[in-house]
Amino acid sequence: MSHAMAEHIRSNPKFRHLVRTRNAWATALTLLVVVVYFGYILLIAFDRDLLATKLAPGSVISIGIPMGLGVILFTILITAVYVHLANTRFDRMAAEVLREAGK
Amino acid sequence: MKSRSRWAMLLLFVAGGAWAAGADLGQAQKQVTNWTAIAMFVGFVLVTLWITKWAAAKTRTAADFYTAGGGITGFQNGLAIAGDYMSAASFLGISGLVFASGFDGLIFSIGWLVGWPVVTFLMAERLRNLGKFTFADVAGYRFAPLPIRTFAACGSLVVVAFYMIAQMVGAGQLIKLLFGLDYAVAVVVVGGLMMSYVLFGGMTATTWVQIIKAVLLLVGASFMAFAVLLQFHFSPEALFAKAVEVHAKKDAIMAPGGLIKDPVSAVSVGLALMFGTAGLPHILMRFFTVPSAREARKSVAWATTWIGYFYILTFIIGFGAIVLLTQDPAMYYVDGDLAKGLKGGGNMAAVHLANAVGGNVFLGFISAVAFATILAVVAGLTLSGASAVAHDLYATVIKKGKADSWAELRVSKITTVVLGIVAVLLGIAFEKQNVAFMVMLAFAVACSANFPVLFMSVLWKNCTTRGAVAGGFVGLILSVALTILSPAVWEAVLGNPKGSAWFPYASPALFSMTSAFVVIWLVSLTDRSAQAQRERALFDAQQIRSETGLGAAGAAGH
C-alpha cells in the first residue's frame, strides 16, 4: 500500500468509525460471553440448590440442564451474530473506506 | 482441599481425555482383536492415503504445504477446525463423565466451547489479514523478527509437545482397548500414518483427513443420539426419568455434583479454556488456509456450530448409555455386576452404546472413527510444529528471511519426520505415566503465552518487541512451573504426599495469564528505545491492514 493511500485511510473519519464500531462490538460481545459463562460456573459453585430445582412439579428435569444447554446455544448464536454483523456492516464500511482511498 | 483435588482430578479426567483417567484406560486391558473395527479403519486409511496422493501432486511450495494454497472455503475450514478440535477425549471422556455423574458432564462441554466466540470476536479476521503461515507472522508484522519468532516458536512447540504426548499415549491405550492391538504397535501406526499425511500431502491432506473425520464423527454421534431419543419417542423427560430410575446416584445426576466447590480453580480453569483456544497454534494456523478474512470468520462460525452440536450429542449419548447399558449388565458390565462398572472402564460408555444401538458393525464403525479422530488431531499438531520450526526458526531466525520456498519446504519435511519419530518415542516412553495434566497444561501455556502476545500486538499501539517477548516468556515459564507445583503433577505424577503441592489450584491460568499481560504492559510502557518508537509508528499501517484487509496475503499471493 502506498504512503499516500495509508495517509488517506488513516485520516478518513469512516475508518476511525469502523475501528471504533468493530472494537466496541467485539469488546461488548466478549464481555457478554465472559459474564454468561462465568456466571453459570459461579452459580454452580455458590448456589447448587437453585440449579437443582425442578423445572415443573412432577418433572425430573432440573433447571440447570436447560440452562446449560442454553449456554451452548447462546455460544453458537452469539458467534453467528458477530459474523452476521461483520459480513454486512463491517465489510461494507471497510469496502467504502478502501474505495474512497482509491483502491 | 479434598473437594478441590477432586475437582482437579475430575477436570483432568476429561481434560486429558479418555486416556487421562489413568485408572481406566491407563491400565487398559488388551481386548480380543476386533476385526470389524480393523476392517473399517483400514478402509478409512486407504481413502485418506488416496487423498494424500492426490494432495501430494498439489503440494509444491511452502505455501501449499502450510496453507493448502489458501483455497479452502469457510465451510470446509469450519469442518476441518471441528475435526481438529473434537478429540477422542471429548467424545469418550465427556460421554463417560455424563454416564458416571450426569449433569457434571455438561459443565465440561460448555467449558470446551466458550473459547470459540472469543476466537471469532478477537482473533480470526485479524489473524487472516496480518498473517501468512503461522501466528508469529501476526506479531512479526511490526516487531523485531529474531526475538518474537524465537518466542513464538517456543510457545508453539511447548503447546504442540504436551498436546501431542497426551494424544499419543491416549491413542496407544485406546487402540489397545478398541482393536486389541499392542500399545507399541498402535503408537507406531498412528505415528507412521500421521507422518505420511503431513509429509506428502501437507495442509491439503491434513485438512481433508480432518474434514472426513469430522463428518464421520458427527454422523456416528448423531445416529447414536437419534437411536436413543427414538426409544423415548423424542421425549427428554422420559429419557431423564428412566435414567434417574436406573442410575445408582438416582436424582443426584440431574444436579451439579461435587465438581465445582473451589471458585478460584473454577475461574482459573475457565480462563484457560476460554482464552487458551485463541492461542493454540494448530487451530490458529487453520485461518491461513482460507482466502479472506470473511471466509476466516465464517469458518469459526461453522466450527462453533458443529462443536456445540457435537457436545449436545455427547450429553444425550451419556444419558442413553445410562439407560440402555443397565438393561444388559451381563453384556456390558464387569462380571455382569452393575456395581463393578463398565467393561474396559468408564470411558467406554459411548463405545458400548454403539454396540447396544447398532450391533457389532456400528461398534466397529465408532471404534474406527475414534482412531481416525486421533489421527486427524495429531496430523494438525505435527503440521503446526513443522511450520514453527521451518517458517519461524529456520526461514526467519536462521536465514533472516532469505530462505527460498524450496529450502523452507525441505526443512518442513525434515521437521515432520523428526517430530513423527519423537512423538512415537515419547508415546512409548510415557506409556505408564499419568499424562492427565498435559492437555490442560497446553491450554494454560496457550492462554498465558501465545494469546497475550497476539492480543496486545494486534490491539495495543504501545506494545513493543521487548514487552511482548518479556511478557510472553513470563507467561510461558509461569504456567509450566505452576502446573508442576500443582496437585495434578506434584502429587499425582511425582508421588509427593497429598496436600503437599505448593500451588493448590487446578490451573495456573488466572495467575500466569494476568502476569503475562501486566509484564507486557509494564515493559512496553517503559521501553524508550528507538526500536520501540519505530514499532509504535508502524501500528497505524498494521491497523489499516488488520481492519480492512488491504495488503493482506491473498489466496494466490500466499
PDB file of C-alpha atoms in Angstrom, chain B residues 69-70 553-558:
ATOM      1  CA  GLY B  69      -2.596 -22.712  -1.194  1.00  0.00           C
ATOM      2  CA  GLY B  70      -5.177 -20.708   0.756  1.00  0.00           C
ATOM      3  CA  ALA B 553      -1.782 -12.094   1.573  1.00  0.00           C
ATOM      4  CA  GLY B 554      -4.339 -13.311  -0.953  1.00  0.00           C
ATOM      5  CA  ALA B 555      -5.084 -16.890  -1.889  1.00  0.00           C
ATOM      6  CA  ALA B 556      -2.715 -16.621  -4.822  1.00  0.00           C
ATOM      7  CA  GLY B 557      -0.173 -14.376  -3.127  1.00  0.00           C
ATOM      8  CA  HIS B 558       0.413 -16.910  -0.428  1.00  0.00           C
TER       9      HIS B 558
END
